[in-house]
Coordinates of C-alpha atoms and ligand atoms in Angstrom, one line a residue:
X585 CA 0.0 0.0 0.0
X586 CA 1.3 3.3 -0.8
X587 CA 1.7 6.4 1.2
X588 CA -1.5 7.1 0.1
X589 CA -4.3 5.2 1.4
X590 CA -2.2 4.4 3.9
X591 CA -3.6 7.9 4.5
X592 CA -7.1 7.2 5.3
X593 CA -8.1 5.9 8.9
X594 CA -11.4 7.9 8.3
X595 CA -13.8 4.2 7.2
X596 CA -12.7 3.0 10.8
X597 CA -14.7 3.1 13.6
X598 CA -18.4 5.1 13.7
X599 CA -19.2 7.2 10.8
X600 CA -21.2 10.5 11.8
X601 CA -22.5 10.3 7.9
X602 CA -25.6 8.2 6.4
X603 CA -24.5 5.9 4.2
X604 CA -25.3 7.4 1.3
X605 CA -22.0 7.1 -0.3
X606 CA -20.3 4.4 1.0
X607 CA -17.5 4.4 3.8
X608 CA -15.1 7.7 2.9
X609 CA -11.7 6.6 2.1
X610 CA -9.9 9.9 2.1
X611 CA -9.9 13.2 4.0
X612 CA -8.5 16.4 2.2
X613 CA -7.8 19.5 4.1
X614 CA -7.1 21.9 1.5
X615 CA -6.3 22.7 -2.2
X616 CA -4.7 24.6 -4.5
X617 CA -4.7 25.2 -8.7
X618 CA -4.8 21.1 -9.7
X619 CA -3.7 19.9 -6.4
X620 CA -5.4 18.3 -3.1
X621 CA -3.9 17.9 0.0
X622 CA -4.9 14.9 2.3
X623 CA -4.7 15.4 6.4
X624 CA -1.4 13.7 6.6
X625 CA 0.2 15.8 3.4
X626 CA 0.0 13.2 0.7
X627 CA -0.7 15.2 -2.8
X628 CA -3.1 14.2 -5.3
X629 CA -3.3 15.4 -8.9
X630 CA -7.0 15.9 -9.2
X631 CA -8.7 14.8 -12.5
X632 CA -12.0 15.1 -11.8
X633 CA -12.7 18.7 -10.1
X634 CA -15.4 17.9 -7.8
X635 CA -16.8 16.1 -10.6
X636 CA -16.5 18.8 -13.0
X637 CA -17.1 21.6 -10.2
X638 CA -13.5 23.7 -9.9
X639 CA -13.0 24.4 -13.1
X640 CA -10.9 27.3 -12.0
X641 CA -9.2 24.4 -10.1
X642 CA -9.6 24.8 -6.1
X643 CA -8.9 27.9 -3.9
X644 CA -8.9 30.1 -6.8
X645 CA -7.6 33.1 -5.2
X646 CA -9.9 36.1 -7.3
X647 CA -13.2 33.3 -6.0
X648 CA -11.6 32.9 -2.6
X649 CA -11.1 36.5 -2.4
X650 CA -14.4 37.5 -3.4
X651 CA -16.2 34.9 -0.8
X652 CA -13.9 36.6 1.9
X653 CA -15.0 40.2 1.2
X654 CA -18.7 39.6 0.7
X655 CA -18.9 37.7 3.9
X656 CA -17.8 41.1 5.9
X657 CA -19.7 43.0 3.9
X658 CA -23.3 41.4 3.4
X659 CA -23.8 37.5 4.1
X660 CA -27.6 36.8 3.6
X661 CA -30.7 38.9 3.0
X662 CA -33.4 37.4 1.2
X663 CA -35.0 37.0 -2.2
X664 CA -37.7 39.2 -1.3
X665 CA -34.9 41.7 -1.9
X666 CA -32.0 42.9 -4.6
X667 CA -28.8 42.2 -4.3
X668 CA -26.0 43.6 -6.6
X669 CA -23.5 39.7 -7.2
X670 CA -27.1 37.7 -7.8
X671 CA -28.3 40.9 -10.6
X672 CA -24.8 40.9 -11.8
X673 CA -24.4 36.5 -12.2
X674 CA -27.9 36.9 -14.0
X675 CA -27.0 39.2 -16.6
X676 CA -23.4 37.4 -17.4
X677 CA -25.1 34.3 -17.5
X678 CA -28.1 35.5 -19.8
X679 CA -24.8 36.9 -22.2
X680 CA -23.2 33.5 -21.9
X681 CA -25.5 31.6 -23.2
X682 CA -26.9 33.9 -26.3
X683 CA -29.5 33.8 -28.1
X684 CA -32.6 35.5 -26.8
X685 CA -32.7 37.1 -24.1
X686 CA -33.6 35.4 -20.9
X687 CA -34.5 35.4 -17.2
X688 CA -32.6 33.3 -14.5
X689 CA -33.5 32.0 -11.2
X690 CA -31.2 31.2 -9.1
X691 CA -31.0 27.6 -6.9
X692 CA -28.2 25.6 -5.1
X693 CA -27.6 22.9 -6.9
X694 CA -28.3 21.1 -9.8
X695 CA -31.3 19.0 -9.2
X696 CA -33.0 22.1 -7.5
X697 CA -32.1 23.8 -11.1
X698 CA -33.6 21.3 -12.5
X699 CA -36.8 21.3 -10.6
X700 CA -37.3 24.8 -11.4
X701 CA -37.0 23.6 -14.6
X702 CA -39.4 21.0 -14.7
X703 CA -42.3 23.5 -12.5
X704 CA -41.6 25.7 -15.1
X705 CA -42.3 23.8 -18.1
X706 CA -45.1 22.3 -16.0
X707 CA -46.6 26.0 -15.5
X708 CA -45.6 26.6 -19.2
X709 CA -47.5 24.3 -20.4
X710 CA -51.0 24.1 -18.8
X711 CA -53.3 22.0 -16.7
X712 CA -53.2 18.5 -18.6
X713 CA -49.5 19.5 -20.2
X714 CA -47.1 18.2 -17.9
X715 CA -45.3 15.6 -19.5
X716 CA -41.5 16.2 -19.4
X717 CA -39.9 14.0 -21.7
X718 CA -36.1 12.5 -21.0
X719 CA -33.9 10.4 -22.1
X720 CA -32.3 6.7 -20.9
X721 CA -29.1 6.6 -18.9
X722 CA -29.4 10.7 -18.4
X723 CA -29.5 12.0 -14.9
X724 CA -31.0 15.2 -13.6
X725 CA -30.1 15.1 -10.2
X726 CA -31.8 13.6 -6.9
X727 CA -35.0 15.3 -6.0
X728 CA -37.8 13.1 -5.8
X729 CA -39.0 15.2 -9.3
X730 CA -35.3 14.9 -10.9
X731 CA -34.8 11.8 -10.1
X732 CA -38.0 11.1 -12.0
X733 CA -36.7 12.4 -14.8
X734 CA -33.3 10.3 -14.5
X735 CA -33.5 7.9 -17.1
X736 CA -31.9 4.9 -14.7
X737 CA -34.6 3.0 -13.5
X738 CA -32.1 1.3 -10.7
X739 CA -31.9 4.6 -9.3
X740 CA -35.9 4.6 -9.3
X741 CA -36.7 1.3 -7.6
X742 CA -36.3 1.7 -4.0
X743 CA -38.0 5.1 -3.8
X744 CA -41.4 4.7 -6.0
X745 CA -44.1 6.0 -6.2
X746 CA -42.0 9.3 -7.8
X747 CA -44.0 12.3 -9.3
X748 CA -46.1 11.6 -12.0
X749 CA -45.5 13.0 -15.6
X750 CA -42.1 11.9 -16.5
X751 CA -41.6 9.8 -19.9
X752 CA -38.4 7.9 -21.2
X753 CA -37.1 7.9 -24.5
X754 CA -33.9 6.2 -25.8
X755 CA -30.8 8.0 -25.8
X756 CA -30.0 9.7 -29.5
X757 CA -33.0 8.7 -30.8
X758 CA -35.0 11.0 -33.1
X759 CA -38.0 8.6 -34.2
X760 CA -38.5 7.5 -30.1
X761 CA -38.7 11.0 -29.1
X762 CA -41.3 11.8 -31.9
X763 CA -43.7 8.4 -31.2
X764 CA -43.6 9.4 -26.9
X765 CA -44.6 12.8 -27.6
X766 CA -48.8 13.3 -26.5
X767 CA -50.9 15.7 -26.1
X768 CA -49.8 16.0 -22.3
X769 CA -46.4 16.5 -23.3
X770 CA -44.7 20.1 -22.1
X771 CA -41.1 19.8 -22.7
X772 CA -37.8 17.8 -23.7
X773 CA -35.4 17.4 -20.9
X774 CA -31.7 16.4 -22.4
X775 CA -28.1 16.8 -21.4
X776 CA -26.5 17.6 -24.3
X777 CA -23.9 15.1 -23.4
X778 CA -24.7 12.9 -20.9
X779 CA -22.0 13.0 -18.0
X780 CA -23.1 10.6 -15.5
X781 CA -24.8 8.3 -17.4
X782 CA -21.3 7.7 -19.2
X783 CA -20.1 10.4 -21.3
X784 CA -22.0 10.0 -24.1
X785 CA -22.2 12.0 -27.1
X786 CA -25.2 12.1 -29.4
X787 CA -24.7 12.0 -33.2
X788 CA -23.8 15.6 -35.0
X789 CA -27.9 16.7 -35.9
X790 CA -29.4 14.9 -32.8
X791 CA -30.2 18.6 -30.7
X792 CA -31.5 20.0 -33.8
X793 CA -33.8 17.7 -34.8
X794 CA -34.7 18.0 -31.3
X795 CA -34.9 21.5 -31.2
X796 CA -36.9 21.3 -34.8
X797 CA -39.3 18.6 -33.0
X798 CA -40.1 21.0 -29.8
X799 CA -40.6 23.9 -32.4
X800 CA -43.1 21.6 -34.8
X801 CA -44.8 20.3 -31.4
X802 CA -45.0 23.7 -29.4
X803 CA -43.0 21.9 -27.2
X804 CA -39.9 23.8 -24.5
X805 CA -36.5 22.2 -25.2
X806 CA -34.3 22.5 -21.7
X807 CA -30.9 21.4 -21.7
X808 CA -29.4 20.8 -18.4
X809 CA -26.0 21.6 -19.0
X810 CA -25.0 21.2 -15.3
X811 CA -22.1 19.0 -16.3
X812 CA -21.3 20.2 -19.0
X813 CA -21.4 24.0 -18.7
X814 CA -19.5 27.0 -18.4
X815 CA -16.6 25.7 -20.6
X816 CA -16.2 22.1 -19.6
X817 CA -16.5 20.8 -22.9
X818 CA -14.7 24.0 -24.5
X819 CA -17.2 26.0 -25.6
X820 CA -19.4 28.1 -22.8
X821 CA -22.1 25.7 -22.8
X822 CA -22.4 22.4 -24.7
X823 CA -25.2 23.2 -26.8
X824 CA -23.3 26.0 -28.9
X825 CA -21.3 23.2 -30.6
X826 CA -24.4 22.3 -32.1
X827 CA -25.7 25.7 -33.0
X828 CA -29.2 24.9 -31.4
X829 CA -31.2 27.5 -28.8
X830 CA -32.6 26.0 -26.1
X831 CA -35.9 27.2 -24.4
X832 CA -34.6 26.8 -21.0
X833 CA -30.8 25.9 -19.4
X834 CA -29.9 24.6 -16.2
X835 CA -26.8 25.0 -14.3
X836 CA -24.6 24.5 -11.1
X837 CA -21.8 23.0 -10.4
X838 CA -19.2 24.8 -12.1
X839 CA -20.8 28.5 -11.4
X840 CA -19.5 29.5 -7.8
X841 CA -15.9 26.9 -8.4
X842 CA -17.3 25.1 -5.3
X843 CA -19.4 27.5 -3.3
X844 CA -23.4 26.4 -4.2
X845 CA -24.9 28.2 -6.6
X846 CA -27.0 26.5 -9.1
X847 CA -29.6 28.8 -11.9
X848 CA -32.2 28.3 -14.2
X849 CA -32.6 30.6 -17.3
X850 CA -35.3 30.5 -19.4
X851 CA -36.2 32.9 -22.6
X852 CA -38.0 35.7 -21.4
X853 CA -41.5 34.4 -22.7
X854 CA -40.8 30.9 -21.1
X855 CA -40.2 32.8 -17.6
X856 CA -43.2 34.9 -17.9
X857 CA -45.3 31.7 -16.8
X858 CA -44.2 31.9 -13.3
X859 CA -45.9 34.7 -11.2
X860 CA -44.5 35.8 -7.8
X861 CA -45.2 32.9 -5.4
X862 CA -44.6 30.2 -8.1
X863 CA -41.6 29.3 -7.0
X864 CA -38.6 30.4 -4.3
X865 CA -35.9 29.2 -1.8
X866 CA -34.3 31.0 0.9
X867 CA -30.7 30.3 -0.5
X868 CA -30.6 30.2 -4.2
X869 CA -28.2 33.1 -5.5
X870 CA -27.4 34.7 -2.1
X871 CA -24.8 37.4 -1.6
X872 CA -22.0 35.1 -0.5
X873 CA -22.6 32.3 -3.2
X874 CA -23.3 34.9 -6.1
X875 CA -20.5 36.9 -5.0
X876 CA -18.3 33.7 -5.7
X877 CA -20.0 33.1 -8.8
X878 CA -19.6 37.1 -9.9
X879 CA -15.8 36.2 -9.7
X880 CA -15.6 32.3 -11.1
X881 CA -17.5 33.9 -14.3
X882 CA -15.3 37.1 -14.3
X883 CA -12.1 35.0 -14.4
X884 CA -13.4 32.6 -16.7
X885 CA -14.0 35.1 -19.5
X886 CA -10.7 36.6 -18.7
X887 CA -9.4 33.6 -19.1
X888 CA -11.1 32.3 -22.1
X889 CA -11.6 29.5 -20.5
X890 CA -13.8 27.5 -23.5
X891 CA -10.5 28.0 -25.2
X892 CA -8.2 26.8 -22.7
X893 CA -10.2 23.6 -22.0
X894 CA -10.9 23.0 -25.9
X895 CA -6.8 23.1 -26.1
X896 CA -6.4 20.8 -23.1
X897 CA -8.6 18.6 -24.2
X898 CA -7.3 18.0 -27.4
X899 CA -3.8 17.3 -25.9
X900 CA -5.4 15.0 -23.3
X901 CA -7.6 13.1 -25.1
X902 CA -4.6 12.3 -28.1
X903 CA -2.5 11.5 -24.6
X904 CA -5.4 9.0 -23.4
X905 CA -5.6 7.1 -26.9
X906 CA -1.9 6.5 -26.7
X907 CA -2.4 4.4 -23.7
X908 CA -2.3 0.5 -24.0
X909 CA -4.7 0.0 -21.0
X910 CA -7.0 2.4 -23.0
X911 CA -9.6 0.8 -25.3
X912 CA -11.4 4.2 -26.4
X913 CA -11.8 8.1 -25.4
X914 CA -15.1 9.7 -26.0
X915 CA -16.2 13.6 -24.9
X916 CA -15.4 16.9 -25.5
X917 CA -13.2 19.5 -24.2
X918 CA -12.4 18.2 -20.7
X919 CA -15.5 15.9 -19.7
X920 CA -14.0 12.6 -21.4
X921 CA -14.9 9.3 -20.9
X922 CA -12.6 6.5 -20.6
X923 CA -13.2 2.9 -22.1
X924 CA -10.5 0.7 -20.0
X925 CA -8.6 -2.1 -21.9
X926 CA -9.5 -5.8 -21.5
X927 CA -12.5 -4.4 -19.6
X928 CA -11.1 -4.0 -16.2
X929 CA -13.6 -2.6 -13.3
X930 CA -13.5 1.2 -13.1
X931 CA -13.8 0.9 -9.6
X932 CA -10.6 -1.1 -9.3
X933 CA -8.7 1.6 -11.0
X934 CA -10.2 4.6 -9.4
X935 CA -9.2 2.8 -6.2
X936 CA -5.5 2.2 -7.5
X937 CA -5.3 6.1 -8.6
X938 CA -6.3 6.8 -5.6
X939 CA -3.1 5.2 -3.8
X940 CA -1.2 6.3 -6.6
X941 CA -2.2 10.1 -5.4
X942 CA -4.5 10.7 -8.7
X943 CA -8.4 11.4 -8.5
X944 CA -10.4 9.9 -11.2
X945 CA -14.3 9.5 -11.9
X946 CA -15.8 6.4 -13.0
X947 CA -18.4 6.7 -16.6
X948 CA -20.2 3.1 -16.0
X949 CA -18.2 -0.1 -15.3
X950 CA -15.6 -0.2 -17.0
X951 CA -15.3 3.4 -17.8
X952 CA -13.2 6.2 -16.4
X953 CA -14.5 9.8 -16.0
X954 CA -12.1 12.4 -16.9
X955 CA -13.2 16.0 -15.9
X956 CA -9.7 17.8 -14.2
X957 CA -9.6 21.7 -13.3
X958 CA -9.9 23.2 -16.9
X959 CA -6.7 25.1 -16.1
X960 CA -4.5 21.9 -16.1
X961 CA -1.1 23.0 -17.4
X962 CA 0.8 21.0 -19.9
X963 CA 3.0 19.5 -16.9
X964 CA 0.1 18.6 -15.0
X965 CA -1.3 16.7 -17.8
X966 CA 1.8 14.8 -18.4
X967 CA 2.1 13.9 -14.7
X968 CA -1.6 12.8 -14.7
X969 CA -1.1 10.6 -17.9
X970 CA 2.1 9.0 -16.8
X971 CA 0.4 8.2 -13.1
X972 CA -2.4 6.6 -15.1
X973 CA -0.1 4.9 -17.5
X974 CA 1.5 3.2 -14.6
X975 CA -2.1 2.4 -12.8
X976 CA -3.4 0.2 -15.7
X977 CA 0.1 -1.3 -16.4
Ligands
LIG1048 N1 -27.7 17.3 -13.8 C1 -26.6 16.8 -14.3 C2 -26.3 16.7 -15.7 C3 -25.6 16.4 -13.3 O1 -24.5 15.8 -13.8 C4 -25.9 16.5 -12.0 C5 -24.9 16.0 -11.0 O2 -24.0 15.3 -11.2 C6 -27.1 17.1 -11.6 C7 -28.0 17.5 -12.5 C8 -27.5 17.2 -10.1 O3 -26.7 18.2 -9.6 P1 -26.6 18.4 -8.0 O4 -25.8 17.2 -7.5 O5 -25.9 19.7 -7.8 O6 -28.0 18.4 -7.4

């Protein structure tokens, strides 16, 4: 056993958590650019951000700096009242993503996005048109109403009955989508790659048929580009590779580089179904998290970040395929999944890069998830392939 999970001592004993993710086998205390530090000072080379959350990489100092000032200057009101970072986040992101202009309401996470989502279409469409529309293996997050729409019926079983009004279509799948699509039907939920369910990639035309589809059937396209968002895949949201304008976008994870934050922006005329009272949360877009998002957003453009990842990507992906325990690389940008050679268990190897001081994600069984800080320098890359060079060999 390496230094590494030598390391852990924290699955001993009496865990305070629920079990909701299995015994912890690691305990960071603090982070820096690519870089986490466990409690006993072992470094590890982190490829997977948080899954695909510190895309500035961690303790960026602009974000950290920002959190720092807003929390002497104004912590918490409420949403019954203004606040300058939330106005500020909302306008950036209504640039961001193009297209016509749109409002944004702001959550903490992704599936709470997504649920404002889903009430919105839901309120969009009209008593009798409730029908949100997903697809297999995508996930929306785990809210009884998102996990309804999660197309992974093993995720489903234990907690039935879920929410009405959810239907499942295959993945990629033009001619499915059009047969499930009723008179009760209010919207088309998609990622526009699917992250959890596996990285996967739907064929060049698939979103705008879609799109074409919603249009034809008066129907709200909403992409939840929680994954894959804010430059991950190197562009500022998935969908502009494919040229397509959604009705509606979700997002979270990447928007306050690890402080909560999670929004919901829909065209102007979508958002004009909710009235005051629809929907609200005491939380979503507060000072302290907006004012970390302000900052993550500021640096990001300053950065280019789309470009940045789109670069590292390239390098890392060609890097990947070079690999003899690698059997395939699929994604974009810097969300790639990793089909292992002589189909070895994902698990296993996540477990061995873990002793071996590098983070990875699994994409199914016998896939890796790849998603590191989008800032990952050329070194760091090299480090991170040669680690997991020596991990399958
Ligand atoms: N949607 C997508 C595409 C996700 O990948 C996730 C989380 O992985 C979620 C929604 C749920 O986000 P959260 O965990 O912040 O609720």
């Amino acid at each position: 056993m390496s230094a590494h999970t030598q390391a852990v001592g924290v699955g001993t004993g009496h865990c305070p958590l629920m079990p909701t993710y299995g015994p912890p086998t690691v305990m960071f205390v603090r982070g820096q650019g690519c870089w986490l530090w466990d409690r006993d000072g072992n470094r590890y080379l982190d490829l997977l951000s948080g899954i695909a959350v510190c895309n500035l990489g961690h303790a960026h100092p602009r974000v950290a700096e920002a959190v720092a000032e807003q929390a002497r200057t104004l912590c918490h009101v409420s949403n019954l009242y203004a606040t300058e970072p939330q106005m500020q986040v909302a306008r950036a992101l209504d640039r961001l993503i193009g297209g016509s202009p749109g409002q944004v309401f702001f959550a903490n996470s992704g599936a709470e996005a997504n649920e404002c989502a889903i009430k919105l279409a839901r309120k969009w469409g009209g008593r009798g048109r409730h029908t949100v529309i997903s697809a297999g293996r995508s996930f929306h997050g785990r809210t009884l109403a998102a996990l309804a729409a999660t197309g992974q019926p093993e995720k489903h079983e234990a907690f039935v009955p879920l929410p009405e009004g959810f239907r499942h279509v295959p993945w990629d799948d033009i001619t499915e989508l059009e047969r499930a699509i009723d008179g009760t039907v209010a919207a088309v939920l998609l990622e526009p790659i699917q992250g959890e369910g596996g990285v996967n990639v739907p064929s060049a035309g698939y979103l705008r048929a879609v799109r074409e589809l919603c249009d034809e059937r008066n129907l709200l396209l909403v992409l939840d580009e929680v994954q894959t968002g804010l430059a991950r895949t190197g562009r500022w949201f998935a969908h502009h590779h494919e040229g397509v304008e959604p009705d509606v976008v979700t997002v979270a994870k990447a928007l306050g580089n690890g402080m909560p934050i999670g929004a919901c922006w829909a065209r102007t005329e979508v958002a004009a179904a909710f009235n005051p009272g629809d929907h609200a949360t005491t939380f979503g877009g507060q000072p302290l998290a907006a004012s970390a998002a302000r900052a993550t957003l500021e640096v990001m453009e300053e950065l280019d970040l789309p470009t940045m990842a789109a670069r590292a990507g390239q390098k890392m992906q060609a890097a990947l395929r070079s690999l003899d325990g690698v059997a395939g690389v699929r994604g974009r940008g810097l969300l790639l999944g990793v089909d292992l050679a002589g189909e070895r268990l994902a698990t296993e190897v996540v477990a061995a890069g873990m002793a071996a001081g590098l983070l990875l994600g699994t994409a199914g069984t016998t896939s890796l998830r790849i998603a590191p800080p989008l800032i990952i320098d050329d070194a760091e890359m090299d480090h991170g392939i040669a680690a997991l060079d020596e991990v399958l060999g």
